[in-house]
Amino acid sequence: MLENEKDRLLDPQKSYREYYQAEFRQNAAELFESLVKKSKIDIEENRKTSRKYRALAEQSAGLRKKRRTLRIFKGLCIALAAVSVGLCIYGIDSGNDLFSYIPIPLFIGALVVIFAVLQPKIRLLTEELAKSDEAANAALVEANRQVSPLLRLFDSTMTTDLLQKTLPTLKIDNRMDMRRYDYLHGKYGLPEEESRDSSTLRLLSGEILGNPFFFQRNLIHRMGTQAYTGTLPIHWVTYTRDQNGRTVAQHHTQILTATVVKPKPFFSPVVSLVYGNEAAPDLSFTHKKTHAEGMNERKLNAFVRKRTNAIQKKAEKNMSFTEMGNEKFDAVFGAIDRDNEVQFRLLFTPLAQKNMLDLMTKAEPYGDDFDFYKKKCLNIIVSEHAQRWDMETDTEPYFSYDADIVKENFLRLNAEYFKNFFFDLAPLLSIPLYQQHEPKAYEYQKSYERNYPAREAELMANKLGDAAFAHPASVTPAILKTDFLKKKGAVDLIAVTAYSYRTVHRTDFVPTLGGDGHLHTVPVPWLEYIPLTKKSEMSIEALEMTESEYLSSPYATIPTQHDYFRRLFATVGRVTTLTDESPDKKDEDGVDYGDIVEASMENLDSDADENDE
C-alpha cells in the first residue's frame, strides 16, 4: 500500500484531482456516519424538528415584517395628526379660517386610523409573533437537544486523523515534542527559536515518508513608516485700484498642508511550512511567486522570453551558473540564485520540472502563489493561500441544530483544511527525489533539560493572550518571547517577555510657504510609538485527557489556556518586571498576579520528583 502511495505522490496535482480529493471526502463521510451511529441520534426526527423550526422562524420573520410595515404607517399617521394640529394652531393665530378648520378632519381621520385600524392589528400581530417565537424557540431547543449527543463526540484531533488516513505516509504529531525539535535542530539545522520580531501562534508538526515538517503561524513585527498630514488655513488681503482710481481690498484664503513621515510598528500573521530533507544537502535557492496561472499563452510566452534573456546573460557572466535545458521551467521557477548546479539538476529531474510547471501554470486550485526557499537541508514554503488558512481544528464551526448542516459543515471545513494542507506540501511533493530519499538514522539526546521546545512555549503564551502578558499601557499587539527557567516532572516553568508599544501624541510644526509670500508653521499631529516590555512567568504541563475530561476536571476552574489538540495546559504566573523604554520614564516594579505557578509546581506528586532524579 505504501508503495502505491509513493507512486501517487510522484504526480501530486493529478493524484489530488483523481484520487486524494475524493478519498478524503469519503473518509470524512465515513467518520461522520460512524459518529452518528455512536451517538444514537434519530436523524429523521431531527430533520422534522429542524424543518419545523425553520418554518416557524420564517413565519416569525413574516409577522415581524408586517408589524414593521404597520408601525411605519402608524408613524406616518401620527406625523399627519401632529401637522394637522400645527396648521390648526397657525390658522387660529393668523385668523386664517382655511387653516383653522380644514386640518380638523385630517386630525380626526388620523386618530381613527391609528386607534381603530392600526393599533388593533399591531396588537394582534404582536401576540401572534410572541406565540410564533415561543414555538420556534421550543423547536430550536428540541432540535439542539436531539443533535447534542453527536456534537459531544467531535474532537479537535479528527481533522489530523483524517489527513493521516488519507495519506498513509503522513504522521502528525500531537505536539512538537523535544525529540521532534532535536531532530530538526540537530539534523537539519533548524534555529532554536525565531527572532525577537516573531512569535509562534500555531504549530502543526509531523513527518512524511520519514522526513520532518511543521506548519507555523507566526505574528511578525516590523518597523515601517506612517505619513501624517496637517493643515493650516491662512488669510491675507491685497489692494488694487479700480478704474476710478479707488483702492479696493481683495481677500484671499488658502489651506496650507504639510506632511511628516514617522516610524510605526506593523504586526501581521504569516503562515509558513518548514520541511527537512537531506537530498541535495549543499544546495540553496529561492523561487519567488510569478502567478503564471493568471497569464494567457501570449503573456506567458513573453514572460518566458524576457526571463530567458536575463538567464542567458547571467550564464555568460557567471561561469558557475548554467541554464537548464527547459527554458519554460527555468524562467517560471527562476531560482537563478542557486549555488550548486549539479544538485539542482539532481533535484529537478524532467519529471520534477513537469510537476512543478503543472503546479505553477494551472489556475486550480492556487497556481504559483508560493515562495520556495531552500537553505541546505531546510525548505520553506510561504504561500498566499495559506495566509487565509485557519490552522485551528476547533470543533465549534461544525455545530448547528440540524444534523444535516452539521454534516455539511464537517465535510466542507475538513475538505478545505485538507486542500490547504496538501497544496502547501505540493511544491515539495512535486520533487520525486524528496519522496525517494529516506533520512539516515539520527542519534537523539538521551534526556532533555526541558519538556517542551520554545515554539510550543510561545504558542501557549499566545493562547493565553496579550491580556495576560502585555504591559497595561500597550496599544499594539505584543510579541511574546519565552525563556526556559525550570523543569519539574511534566511541568516547565517559563519566563515570558512581552514586547509592545504605547503611543504619545506629538505635533511637528512644518515651515510652509503660503500664497501670501510668507512662511507659516503648519501643525502636523502624529503618534510616537514607545517600546514597552513586561516580564511574567508561566507554567506548561501536558495533560493526557480528552476535551470532555478536561472540562470536568479541576484544571478547568483555574485561569488557564488548554490547547486540546496538544493536550497542553498553561497557567499564568507572577509578573516580574514592567518596563517603559521611553526616555522620560523609569522601570516600574511589577505587580503580583498570585502564585499559581508556584502552587502547581509544589503540588506535583512525588513520582515526578523521582523521575527528575
C-alpha positions as CSV (number, residue, x, y, z in Angstrom):
1,M,0.0,0.0,0.0
2,L,2.8,2.4,0.9
3,E,4.5,1.7,-2.5
4,N,1.3,2.7,-4.3
5,E,1.2,5.8,-2.1
6,K,4.7,6.7,-3.1
7,D,3.9,6.3,-6.8
8,R,0.8,8.5,-6.4
9,L,2.9,11.3,-4.8
10,L,5.2,11.4,-7.8
11,D,2.4,13.4,-9.6
12,P,0.7,15.3,-6.7
13,Q,-1.5,17.6,-8.8
14,K,-3.0,14.7,-10.8
15,S,-3.3,12.5,-7.7
16,Y,-5.2,15.1,-5.7
17,R,-7.6,15.6,-8.6
18,E,-8.2,12.0,-9.4
19,Y,-7.8,10.3,-6.0
20,Y,-7.0,12.2,-2.8
21,Q,-9.8,14.7,-3.0
22,A,-12.5,12.0,-3.3
23,E,-10.7,9.7,-0.9
24,F,-10.6,12.4,1.8
25,R,-14.2,13.2,1.4
26,Q,-15.2,9.5,1.6
27,N,-13.1,9.1,4.8
28,A,-14.7,12.2,6.3
29,A,-18.2,11.0,5.4
30,E,-17.5,7.5,6.9
31,L,-16.2,9.1,10.1
32,F,-19.3,11.3,10.3
33,E,-21.6,8.3,9.8
34,S,-19.7,6.4,12.5
35,L,-20.2,9.3,14.9
36,V,-23.9,9.4,14.1
37,K,-24.2,5.7,14.8
38,K,-22.3,6.0,18.0
39,S,-24.4,9.0,19.2
40,K,-27.6,7.1,18.5
41,I,-29.4,10.2,17.5
42,D,-32.6,10.0,15.3
43,I,-31.6,11.8,12.1
44,E,-35.2,11.7,10.7
45,E,-36.7,13.1,13.9
46,N,-34.1,15.9,13.9
47,R,-34.9,16.7,10.3
48,K,-38.6,17.0,11.1
49,T,-37.8,19.2,14.1
50,S,-35.4,21.3,12.0
51,R,-37.9,21.8,9.3
52,K,-40.5,22.8,11.9
53,Y,-38.1,25.3,13.4
54,R,-37.3,26.9,10.0
55,A,-41.0,27.1,9.1
56,L,-41.7,28.8,12.4
57,A,-38.7,31.1,12.1
58,E,-39.8,32.1,8.6
59,Q,-43.3,32.7,9.9
60,S,-42.0,34.9,12.7
61,A,-39.9,36.8,10.1
62,G,-43.0,37.4,8.0
63,L,-45.0,38.6,11.1
64,R,-42.2,41.0,12.0
65,K,-42.1,42.4,8.5
66,K,-45.9,43.0,8.6
67,R,-45.8,44.6,12.1
68,R,-42.9,46.8,11.0
69,T,-44.9,48.0,8.0
70,L,-47.9,48.8,10.1
71,R,-45.7,50.7,12.6
72,I,-44.4,52.8,9.8
73,F,-48.0,53.6,8.7
74,K,-48.8,54.4,12.3
75,G,-45.8,56.7,12.5
76,L,-47.0,58.5,9.3
77,C,-50.5,58.9,10.8
78,I,-49.0,60.4,14.0
79,A,-47.0,62.8,11.9
80,L,-50.1,63.7,9.9
81,A,-52.0,64.4,13.2
82,A,-49.2,66.5,14.5
83,V,-49.0,68.5,11.3
84,S,-52.8,69.0,11.4
85,V,-52.7,70.4,15.0
86,G,-49.9,72.7,14.0
87,L,-51.8,74.0,11.0
88,C,-54.9,74.5,13.1
89,I,-53.0,76.5,15.7
90,Y,-51.4,78.6,12.9
91,G,-54.8,79.2,11.4
92,I,-56.2,80.4,14.7
93,D,-53.3,82.6,15.5
94,S,-53.3,84.2,12.0
95,G,-57.0,84.4,11.7
96,N,-57.0,82.2,8.6
97,D,-60.2,80.2,8.6
98,L,-58.9,77.8,5.9
99,F,-56.1,76.6,8.2
100,S,-58.3,76.7,11.2
101,Y,-60.9,74.2,10.1
102,I,-59.6,72.0,7.2
103,P,-56.9,70.3,9.3
104,I,-59.5,69.1,11.8
105,P,-60.9,66.3,9.6
106,L,-57.3,65.2,8.9
107,F,-56.5,65.1,12.6
108,I,-59.7,63.1,13.4
109,G,-59.1,60.7,10.4
110,A,-55.6,60.1,11.5
111,L,-56.7,59.3,15.1
112,V,-59.4,56.9,13.8
113,V,-56.9,55.1,11.6
114,I,-54.4,54.8,14.4
115,F,-56.7,53.6,17.2
116,A,-59.4,51.8,15.2
117,V,-57.3,50.1,12.5
118,L,-53.6,50.1,13.0
119,Q,-53.3,49.7,16.8
120,P,-55.5,46.6,17.0
121,K,-53.7,45.0,14.0
122,I,-50.3,45.7,15.6
123,R,-51.5,44.3,18.9
124,L,-52.8,41.1,17.2
125,L,-49.6,40.7,15.2
126,T,-47.5,41.1,18.4
127,E,-49.5,38.4,20.1
128,E,-49.1,36.1,17.1
129,L,-45.4,36.9,16.9
130,A,-44.9,36.1,20.6
131,K,-46.6,32.7,20.1
132,S,-44.7,32.0,16.9
133,D,-41.3,33.0,18.5
134,E,-42.1,30.8,21.5
135,A,-42.9,27.8,19.3
136,A,-39.8,28.5,17.2
137,N,-37.6,28.7,20.3
138,A,-39.1,25.5,21.6
139,A,-38.4,23.7,18.3
140,L,-34.8,25.1,18.3
141,V,-34.2,23.8,21.8
142,E,-35.6,20.4,20.9
143,A,-33.5,20.3,17.7
144,N,-30.4,21.2,19.7
145,R,-31.2,18.5,22.3
146,Q,-31.7,15.9,19.6
147,V,-28.3,16.7,18.0
148,S,-26.3,17.3,21.1
149,P,-25.1,13.7,21.6
150,L,-23.5,13.9,18.2
151,L,-21.8,17.3,18.9
152,R,-20.3,16.0,22.1
153,L,-18.4,13.3,20.1
154,F,-16.4,15.7,18.0
155,D,-12.8,16.0,18.9
156,S,-10.2,18.6,17.6
157,T,-7.8,15.7,16.5
158,M,-10.3,14.3,14.0
159,T,-9.0,16.5,11.2
160,T,-5.5,15.4,11.5
161,D,-6.7,11.8,11.9
162,L,-8.4,12.2,8.5
163,L,-5.2,13.6,7.0
164,Q,-3.2,10.6,8.2
165,K,-5.9,8.1,7.0
166,T,-5.9,9.7,3.5
167,L,-2.1,9.9,3.3
168,P,-0.7,6.8,5.0
169,T,2.9,8.1,4.5
170,L,2.0,11.0,6.7
171,K,2.4,11.2,10.5
172,I,1.0,14.1,12.5
173,D,2.3,14.9,16.0
174,N,0.0,15.7,18.9
175,R,2.5,18.5,19.6
176,M,6.1,19.3,18.6
177,D,7.9,17.5,21.4
178,M,11.6,17.7,22.2
179,R,12.5,14.8,20.1
180,R,11.0,16.4,17.0
181,Y,12.7,19.6,17.8
182,D,16.0,17.8,18.5
183,Y,15.7,16.0,15.1
184,L,15.0,19.3,13.2
185,H,17.6,21.2,15.0
186,G,20.4,18.7,15.2
187,K,20.0,17.0,11.8
188,Y,18.6,19.8,9.6
189,G,19.9,23.0,11.3
190,L,16.6,24.5,12.4
191,P,17.3,27.5,14.7
192,E,16.3,27.1,18.3
193,E,13.7,29.9,18.0
194,E,12.6,32.7,15.7
195,S,13.9,36.2,16.1
196,R,12.5,38.7,18.6
197,D,10.3,40.1,15.9
198,S,8.4,36.8,15.6
199,S,6.2,34.9,17.9
200,T,4.5,31.5,17.3
201,L,0.7,31.5,17.2
202,R,0.1,28.0,15.9
203,L,2.1,24.8,15.1
204,L,1.3,21.6,13.2
205,S,4.3,19.2,13.0
206,G,4.9,15.7,11.7
207,E,6.7,13.8,9.0
208,I,6.0,12.5,5.6
209,L,7.9,9.4,4.4
210,G,10.2,9.9,7.4
211,N,11.1,13.5,6.5
212,P,10.1,16.1,9.2
213,F,8.0,19.2,8.6
214,F,6.0,21.7,10.5
215,F,3.5,24.4,9.7
216,Q,3.6,27.6,11.7
217,R,1.6,30.7,12.0
218,N,3.8,33.5,13.4
219,L,3.0,37.0,14.4
220,I,5.6,39.1,12.7
221,H,6.6,42.6,13.9
222,R,8.3,45.0,11.5
223,M,9.0,48.7,11.6
224,G,7.7,50.8,8.8
225,T,6.6,54.4,8.3
226,Q,3.3,56.3,8.5
227,A,2.6,59.6,6.8
228,Y,0.8,62.2,8.8
229,T,-0.8,65.3,7.3
230,G,-1.7,68.6,8.9
231,T,-3.5,71.7,7.6
232,L,-3.5,75.4,8.3
233,P,-6.0,77.9,6.9
234,I,-4.4,81.3,6.1
235,H,-6.0,84.6,5.0
236,W,-4.5,87.8,3.6
237,V,-5.6,90.9,1.9
238,T,-4.2,92.6,-1.2
239,Y,-5.1,96.0,-2.5
240,T,-5.7,97.2,-6.1
241,R,-7.2,100.3,-7.7
242,D,-10.3,100.2,-9.8
243,Q,-10.9,102.1,-13.0
244,N,-11.9,105.2,-10.9
245,G,-8.7,105.1,-9.0
246,R,-10.2,103.9,-5.8
247,T,-8.4,101.4,-3.6
248,V,-10.1,98.1,-3.5
249,A,-9.3,95.3,-0.9
250,Q,-9.2,91.7,-2.2
251,H,-9.4,88.9,0.4
252,H,-7.6,85.6,-0.2
253,T,-7.8,82.3,1.7
254,Q,-5.7,79.2,1.3
255,I,-5.4,75.9,3.1
256,L,-1.8,75.0,3.6
257,T,-0.9,71.3,4.0
258,A,2.2,69.7,5.3
259,T,3.2,66.0,5.7
260,V,5.7,64.3,8.0
261,V,6.8,60.7,7.9
262,K,7.4,58.9,11.2
263,P,8.3,55.3,12.3
264,K,5.4,53.0,13.0
265,P,5.3,49.3,14.0
266,F,3.3,46.9,12.0
267,F,2.1,43.4,13.0
268,S,0.9,40.7,10.7
269,P,0.4,36.9,11.0
270,V,2.4,34.8,8.5
271,V,1.9,31.1,7.8
272,S,4.9,29.1,6.5
273,L,5.8,25.4,6.0
274,V,9.3,24.2,7.1
275,Y,10.4,20.8,5.7
276,G,13.7,18.9,6.3
277,N,15.2,16.7,3.7
278,E,18.8,15.5,3.2
279,A,18.6,15.3,-0.6
280,A,20.8,17.9,-2.3
281,P,22.2,19.0,1.1
282,D,24.6,21.6,-0.3
283,L,22.0,23.4,-2.4
284,S,20.3,26.7,-1.7
285,F,18.0,28.7,-3.9
286,T,15.0,31.0,-3.9
287,H,11.8,30.8,-6.0
288,K,9.5,33.9,-5.9
289,K,5.9,33.5,-7.0
290,T,5.1,34.6,-10.5
291,H,1.3,33.9,-10.7
292,A,2.0,32.3,-14.0
293,E,-1.5,30.7,-13.7
294,G,-3.0,34.1,-14.4
295,M,-1.1,34.6,-17.7
296,N,-2.6,33.7,-21.1
297,E,-0.4,31.9,-23.6
298,R,0.8,35.1,-25.2
299,K,1.7,36.7,-21.9
300,L,3.4,33.6,-20.6
301,N,5.5,33.2,-23.8
302,A,6.6,36.8,-23.5
303,F,7.4,36.3,-19.8
304,V,9.5,33.2,-20.6
305,R,11.4,35.1,-23.4
306,K,12.2,38.0,-21.1
307,R,13.3,35.8,-18.3
308,T,15.3,33.5,-20.6
309,N,17.3,36.5,-21.9
310,A,18.1,37.5,-18.4
311,I,19.1,34.0,-17.5
312,Q,21.4,33.7,-20.6
313,K,23.1,37.0,-19.7
314,K,23.8,35.7,-16.2
315,A,25.2,32.4,-17.7
316,E,27.5,34.4,-19.9
317,K,28.8,36.5,-16.9
318,N,28.9,33.7,-14.3
319,M,30.7,30.5,-15.3
320,S,29.4,28.6,-12.3
321,F,25.8,29.2,-13.4
322,T,24.3,27.0,-16.2
323,E,21.0,27.3,-17.9
324,M,18.5,24.4,-17.7
325,G,17.6,22.6,-20.9
326,N,13.9,23.5,-20.2
327,E,13.6,27.3,-20.8
328,K,10.0,27.4,-19.6
329,F,10.8,25.8,-16.3
330,D,14.0,27.9,-15.8
331,A,12.0,31.1,-16.5
332,V,8.9,30.4,-14.4
333,F,10.6,28.7,-11.5
334,G,13.5,31.0,-11.5
335,A,15.9,30.0,-8.7
336,I,18.7,31.8,-10.5
337,D,20.4,32.3,-7.2
338,R,21.1,28.6,-6.9
339,D,24.6,27.8,-5.8
340,N,25.1,24.1,-6.8
341,E,24.2,23.3,-10.4
342,V,24.8,19.5,-10.1
343,Q,22.5,19.1,-7.1
344,F,19.9,21.4,-8.6
345,R,19.7,19.1,-11.6
346,L,19.5,16.0,-9.3
347,L,16.6,17.6,-7.6
348,F,14.8,18.9,-10.7
349,T,14.7,15.9,-13.0
350,P,12.4,16.1,-16.1
351,L,9.5,14.7,-14.0
352,A,10.1,17.2,-11.2
353,Q,10.2,20.1,-13.8
354,K,6.9,18.8,-15.3
355,N,5.2,18.5,-11.9
356,M,6.4,22.0,-10.9
357,L,5.2,23.6,-14.2
358,D,1.8,21.9,-13.8
359,L,1.5,23.3,-10.3
360,M,2.6,26.8,-11.2
361,T,0.7,27.3,-14.5
362,K,-2.7,25.7,-13.7
363,A,-5.1,28.0,-12.0
364,E,-6.7,25.2,-10.0
365,P,-6.5,25.3,-7.1
366,Y,-4.0,28.0,-6.5
367,G,-1.3,28.2,-9.2
368,D,2.1,29.8,-8.5
369,D,1.1,31.7,-5.3
370,F,4.1,30.4,-3.3
371,D,7.7,31.4,-2.4
372,F,10.0,28.5,-2.1
373,Y,13.3,28.9,-0.1
374,K,15.8,26.1,0.2
375,K,18.7,26.6,2.6
376,K,20.8,23.4,2.5
377,C,18.6,20.7,4.2
378,L,15.8,23.1,5.2
379,N,13.0,24.0,2.8
380,I,10.5,26.8,3.5
381,I,7.2,27.4,1.6
382,V,5.2,30.6,2.1
383,S,2.1,30.7,0.0
384,E,-0.7,33.2,-0.4
385,H,-3.5,30.7,0.1
386,A,-2.0,29.5,3.4
387,Q,-2.4,33.0,4.8
388,R,-6.2,32.5,4.5
389,W,-6.0,29.0,6.1
390,D,-7.4,28.6,9.5
391,M,-5.0,26.1,11.0
392,E,-7.1,25.6,14.1
393,T,-9.1,22.4,14.3
394,D,-11.7,23.5,16.8
395,T,-15.0,21.7,16.5
396,E,-17.4,24.6,17.2
397,P,-17.6,25.7,13.5
398,Y,-19.4,22.3,12.8
399,F,-22.2,23.0,15.3
400,S,-25.8,23.5,14.3
401,Y,-29.2,22.5,15.4
402,D,-29.6,20.5,12.2
403,A,-27.6,17.3,11.8
404,D,-27.6,17.7,8.0
405,I,-26.0,21.2,8.4
406,V,-23.5,19.7,10.9
407,K,-22.5,17.1,8.3
408,E,-22.2,19.8,5.6
409,N,-20.0,21.9,7.8
410,F,-17.9,18.9,8.9
411,L,-17.3,17.8,5.3
412,R,-16.7,21.3,3.8
413,L,-14.4,22.6,6.5
414,N,-12.3,19.5,6.6
415,A,-12.0,19.3,2.8
416,E,-10.9,22.9,2.8
417,Y,-8.3,22.1,5.5
418,F,-7.0,19.1,3.5
419,K,-6.7,21.2,0.3
420,N,-4.7,23.9,2.0
421,F,-2.5,21.4,3.8
422,F,-1.9,19.3,0.6
423,F,-1.1,22.2,-1.7
424,D,1.3,23.8,0.7
425,L,3.2,20.5,0.6
426,A,2.7,20.2,-3.2
427,P,5.9,22.0,-4.3
428,L,7.8,19.6,-2.1
429,L,5.8,16.6,-3.3
430,S,6.5,17.6,-6.9
431,I,10.1,16.7,-6.4
432,P,10.4,12.9,-6.7
433,L,13.9,12.8,-5.1
434,Y,12.4,14.2,-1.9
435,Q,9.9,11.3,-1.8
436,Q,12.5,8.7,-2.6
437,H,15.0,9.9,0.0
438,E,14.9,8.1,3.3
439,P,16.6,10.0,6.1
440,K,19.6,8.5,7.8
441,A,19.4,7.3,11.4
442,Y,19.7,10.1,13.9
443,E,21.0,9.6,17.5
444,Y,18.7,11.5,19.8
445,Q,19.8,13.0,23.1
446,K,19.1,10.6,26.0
447,S,17.4,13.3,28.0
448,Y,16.4,17.0,27.7
449,E,16.6,19.8,30.1
450,R,13.0,20.9,29.2
451,N,9.8,19.1,28.3
452,Y,8.6,21.5,25.6
453,P,10.5,23.4,22.9
454,A,10.5,27.2,22.7
455,R,8.0,27.3,19.9
456,E,5.4,25.3,21.9
457,A,6.0,27.6,24.9
458,E,5.4,30.7,22.7
459,L,2.3,29.1,21.2
460,M,0.8,28.5,24.7
461,A,1.7,32.0,25.8
462,N,-0.2,33.4,22.8
463,K,-3.1,31.1,23.6
464,L,-3.3,32.9,27.0
465,G,-3.2,36.1,25.0
466,D,-1.9,39.7,25.3
467,A,-4.2,40.5,28.2
468,A,-2.2,38.0,30.4
469,F,1.3,39.2,29.4
470,A,1.3,42.6,27.7
471,H,2.2,45.9,29.5
472,P,-1.1,47.6,30.7
473,A,-0.2,50.7,28.7
474,S,0.1,48.8,25.4
475,V,-1.9,50.0,22.4
476,T,-0.4,47.4,19.9
477,P,-0.3,43.7,19.8
478,A,2.6,42.1,21.8
479,I,5.3,39.9,20.5
480,L,5.7,37.2,23.2
481,K,9.1,35.6,23.6
482,T,9.9,32.8,26.1
483,D,12.9,31.6,28.1
484,F,13.1,28.3,29.9
485,L,13.5,28.6,33.7
486,K,13.0,25.3,35.4
487,K,11.7,21.7,34.8
488,K,9.9,19.6,37.4
489,G,8.4,16.4,36.1
490,A,6.0,17.2,33.3
491,V,5.9,20.9,34.1
492,D,8.1,23.6,32.6
493,L,8.4,27.0,34.2
494,I,8.7,29.6,31.5
495,A,9.7,33.3,31.6
496,V,7.5,35.3,29.1
497,T,8.6,38.7,27.8
498,A,6.1,40.8,26.1
499,Y,7.3,43.5,23.6
500,S,4.7,46.1,22.7
501,Y,4.3,49.8,22.3
502,R,2.4,52.7,23.8
503,T,1.7,55.9,22.0
504,V,2.3,59.6,22.8
505,H,0.6,62.4,20.8
506,R,3.2,64.8,19.3
507,T,3.0,67.7,17.0
508,D,5.6,68.9,14.5
509,F,5.4,72.4,13.1
510,V,6.5,72.4,9.4
511,P,7.5,75.7,7.7
512,T,5.4,76.1,4.6
513,L,5.3,78.9,2.0
514,G,1.9,80.4,1.6
515,G,0.4,82.3,-1.3
516,D,1.0,85.5,0.6
517,G,4.7,85.0,0.2
518,H,5.3,84.3,3.8
519,L,6.4,81.2,5.7
520,H,3.8,79.7,8.0
521,T,4.3,76.8,10.5
522,V,1.7,74.1,9.8
523,P,0.9,71.9,12.8
524,V,1.1,68.2,11.9
525,P,-0.1,65.9,14.7
526,W,1.5,62.4,14.8
527,L,1.9,59.4,17.1
528,E,5.2,58.4,18.6
529,Y,5.4,54.7,19.4
530,I,7.4,54.0,22.5
531,P,8.6,50.4,23.3
532,L,7.3,48.6,26.3
533,T,8.4,45.4,28.0
534,K,6.7,43.3,30.5
535,K,8.2,40.1,32.0
536,S,6.0,37.4,33.5
537,E,6.1,33.7,34.3
538,M,4.0,30.8,33.0
539,S,3.9,27.1,33.6
540,I,3.2,24.4,30.9
541,E,2.1,20.9,31.6
542,A,1.0,18.1,29.4
543,L,-2.4,16.6,30.3
544,E,-3.3,13.3,28.8
545,M,-7.1,13.7,28.8
546,T,-9.8,14.3,26.3
547,E,-11.6,17.6,25.9
548,S,-14.7,16.5,27.9
549,E,-12.4,15.1,30.7
550,Y,-10.6,18.4,30.9
551,L,-13.8,20.5,31.1
552,S,-14.9,18.4,34.1
553,S,-11.5,18.4,35.8
554,P,-10.2,20.9,38.5
555,Y,-7.9,22.4,35.8
556,A,-10.9,24.0,34.1
557,T,-11.5,26.3,37.1
558,I,-8.1,27.9,37.0
559,P,-7.3,30.9,34.7
560,T,-5.6,28.9,32.0
561,Q,-5.5,28.0,28.4
562,H,-5.8,24.4,27.3
563,D,-4.8,23.5,23.8
564,Y,-6.9,20.5,23.1
565,F,-5.0,19.4,20.1
566,R,-1.7,19.3,22.0
567,R,-3.2,18.3,25.3
568,L,-1.3,21.1,26.9
569,F,-2.3,23.2,29.9
570,A,-0.8,26.7,30.5
571,T,-1.1,28.8,33.6
572,V,-0.1,32.5,34.1
573,G,2.3,33.1,36.9
574,R,3.5,36.3,38.5
575,V,4.7,39.4,36.7
576,T,8.4,40.1,37.4
577,T,9.1,43.5,35.7
578,L,7.3,46.2,33.8
579,T,9.5,48.4,31.6
580,D,8.6,51.6,29.7
581,E,11.5,52.3,27.4
582,S,10.7,56.0,26.8
583,P,13.5,58.4,27.8
584,D,11.3,60.2,30.4
585,K,10.1,57.0,32.2
586,K,11.9,54.7,34.6
587,D,11.3,51.0,35.1
588,E,8.5,50.2,37.4
589,D,8.2,47.4,39.9
590,G,6.0,44.5,38.9
591,V,2.6,43.7,40.4
592,D,1.8,40.2,41.8
593,Y,-0.7,38.1,39.9
594,G,-0.6,35.4,42.5
595,D,1.4,32.2,43.0
596,I,-0.5,29.9,40.6
597,V,2.8,28.7,39.1
598,E,4.5,28.0,42.4
599,A,1.4,26.2,43.6
600,S,1.2,24.0,40.5
601,M,5.0,23.2,40.9
602,E,4.6,22.3,44.6
603,N,1.5,20.1,44.1
604,L,3.3,17.7,41.8
605,D,3.3,14.2,43.2
606,S,6.4,12.6,44.4
607,D,6.6,10.4,41.3
608,A,7.6,13.5,39.3
609,D,10.4,14.2,41.7
610,E,11.7,10.7,41.3
611,N,11.6,10.9,37.5
612,D,13.8,14.0,37.7
613,E,16.3,12.3,39.7
